[in-house]
């Protein structure tokens, strides 16, 4: 078990390392292959009016003229221990993890990015809570009443849920609840701090429900399929043969097995969302990581894009790791081989 | 077999009226409506079983053995199967009882062991937890007491170091040990009726022998009624007092084990005995298979369901193809469903079958 | 080995000749564990088998689950590569032949699989399944592949009209016939049949057993039959090898093995078979083995059977009994064999 744990952690770290290399390559190697020179890159950091000389000096200062592997080494070093930046006028320390400076604002990327994590986390966490309860609950009910009118109606709603895009459901709910009825705010969010947490929840309720609807629909379908399968397993028959109540049979014996694969998907979904719920954040103007990514992409602000990519990758790898470990907790066949 | 025919006619009626049997199944029918048509998995079977006795049900796969046992246990999901007839367990009709009433009997008064002990146990819970659960549904005791009981039961079924093994997961057990644990679980509430559906089919011969011994010993100890379901005639011979041979959802022959093996009367039983190689007899040059394959239960052949495969169907002047033979007593409570006249039957048995077995 | 009397058997002159011989065959599956996935042990699935198969005979391998029967079968057909030892087929060492060099030989050595459901591709028609060997081996057929396939279908008791049907339309017994038709397509010399009838109903089992026997006669086939049902084995075999935990513990002709088994394990195995006869129930003459077969990862030392053997002595735990011929044609690996009539039978262990 311990070896398993250590192996998974090492694997996760290695994977992150590979992700940095690939992302770095995409952002710095590919433009080079496309014919861009070091000066072209540096040009983004200086004003439009700068002369050739000034640009070149900047390129040298920022290290764009060094061989790529040196640049990559510096980049990784920045991530791990931080980095000194030469401004020409002086040096500035960029503490670890250093993702570099924005082309646009000349501000370090990391603090900016970190300040947006709570919003995304609030959005993803709240929505996840809602979709788990409703999605899995709906799935169980549908499976137990297979073929009934209830099952069919629930599954039609679920089908709509998975097929309707977020910007559609989001805008629809905004126009009804916010513009027409004025029940909810039109965007933005109060931070979850000393102020009344109800305000926080109140601001987020619409994005939560919209996002959760999409996932709940998918989870309902998954749970239903999983339950239908496990309820046919021999061990469920055994549980009934023991004379257990139907409730115990379903919850303790059926659901426990049906939920295991859903756990995996849940971990991955949550990890993905932590890297930014782009559509939802844009629709509801939530200042989260997703919105940040969109802004960065529009502005072609490479360091920011790189930062978002790595943070998203980090969450996905972390979620994967947690899922693997949880699997071992849930399934003794993984734990004790 | 020299009994006068008149007496023969009313004997099964007498037997059916004897409602005092501990388990009394009467004209049980289980039909499954499906898209292709109605599957008549069990189509009118009756038998009685007393405490301390063992009934063997034999037949090929798909003949309705498992469906029968699941009906007794009330394990068919609601709305899936159409069940008719009566199943009296100690006087209570299980078919008309509510689901909750039947649930309270399950595990406590009747219990079941399944074919594949690995898939029949929940992979996420320890063996002990699963036995404790079975015990505590029907007994209001603390977890500690129940666990002690579980350890005792594991010891009873011959699991070494039961106090340690109680905390193991099913996948840590060997096949034989898993089946022992299943038996421990089934017997934890001291049921009066134990149904074993192919309990040794997934096991090796030497382990099978151990499990059969165990079932036999435990039955003596608990004095329960046992139904053993199998396709292996050797296994029923080891355990059963009475045997019911099933074909296409119906009983074709029903008698004591001695009668079935020494004086079988139905062409299908003859076929079964002829097709199996025997280790306890001289080796025959050739096996005598039954021709053809078992029928689909959606389209059971008219008349005797066995007629397309039967070598004697032509001897009955067309009756085999048109009339379904009733299960009738041919003497001494030996029930057979076949149109052959006693003379023909006797002749076929003595000239064709007996010399070749 | 018996030499053939040329005058007496002019029709099948090859019978009695050695077709396959196996010497010290070993297959270990490595077990990897820990951080670096180092090999920490091995499943000793097959551990030193020596036997030969004579042309035209049926040799059966019997034993409990996990004793290495299937692994042996897969080694003989070279679906697996042996860890050690030699497999000689028609005088040619095939132990380590590459897949490419093995391909022409696949015509001669075929395998029938246990599971009639899993071994046929559900998306292919019967015609395609049975005809596949012709295509794979580029064999020219006289009247085209379709004719050849239809002839094969008839041969195994199916109808030529089944050519365009799919496996799921057939019963277990019929599927097994399809599998047999496929193996027969290239007229193999040796067929390794892994539990060909275990998944079938008794009445169907008899049909398939009879079919296999008829085909053997018709095409001079040699069978290595893998089975766990001792009654079926007695019916079909000429010689029987009893395996326990990767080793052959007894190898003898059918009559001798079933009438005078020498190895205690064989004795126990035979007495455990339930027979359809209520009278035997009364006689309590049975030998009951305790416990289960130990794991092939850590098999008991010396005689692997000593943990369950009622005759075990100190020597059984320290010295491995060699497989020696105690009677003509009857080899046993045991220090204290049963049914030995002549006390002189304790042969010199060195040879
Ligand atoms: N690819 C493999 N990797 C690791 N172990 C294996 C592999 N194949 C087989 N084994 C192990 O080798 C042993 C012998 O297996 P084999 O399949 O030959 O048994 P068998 O005698 O055919 O049993 P059965 O009667 O159940 O078919 C078993 O312990 C099995 O788990
Ligand atoms: N839920 C079901 N729906 C439709 N057919 C069923 C169902 N359960 C069992 N059957 C059919 O009933 C017949 C008898 O099955 P079963 O009793 O399991 O046979 P066996 O004698 O092998 O135990 C089979 O043809 C099977 O396909
Ligand atoms: S009734 Fe006719 S077909 Fe049926 S078993 Fe008797 S002889 Fe055969
Ligand atoms: S060598 Fe010893 S332990 Fe092994 S089978 Fe013979 S008597 Fe038993
Ligand atoms: Mg069954
Ligand atoms: Mg095998």
Short mmCIF file of C-alpha atoms in Angstrom, two decimals, chain A residues 3 6-7 10 337, chain C residues 33-37:
data_model
loop_
_atom_site.label_atom_id
_atom_site.label_comp_id
_atom_site.label_asym_id
_atom_site.label_seq_id
_atom_site.Cartn_x
_atom_site.Cartn_y
_atom_site.Cartn_z
CA UNK A 3 4.72 1.59 -2.22
CA UNK A 6 4.70 6.64 -3.19
CA UNK A 7 4.58 5.42 -6.76
CA UNK A 10 6.19 10.23 -7.93
CA UNK A 337 -3.46 -7.47 -3.43
CA UNK C 33 6.11 -5.47 -6.80
CA UNK C 34 7.21 -2.37 -4.95
CA UNK C 35 8.44 1.00 -6.06
CA UNK C 36 10.64 -0.15 -8.89
CA UNK C 37 8.47 -3.04 -9.97
#
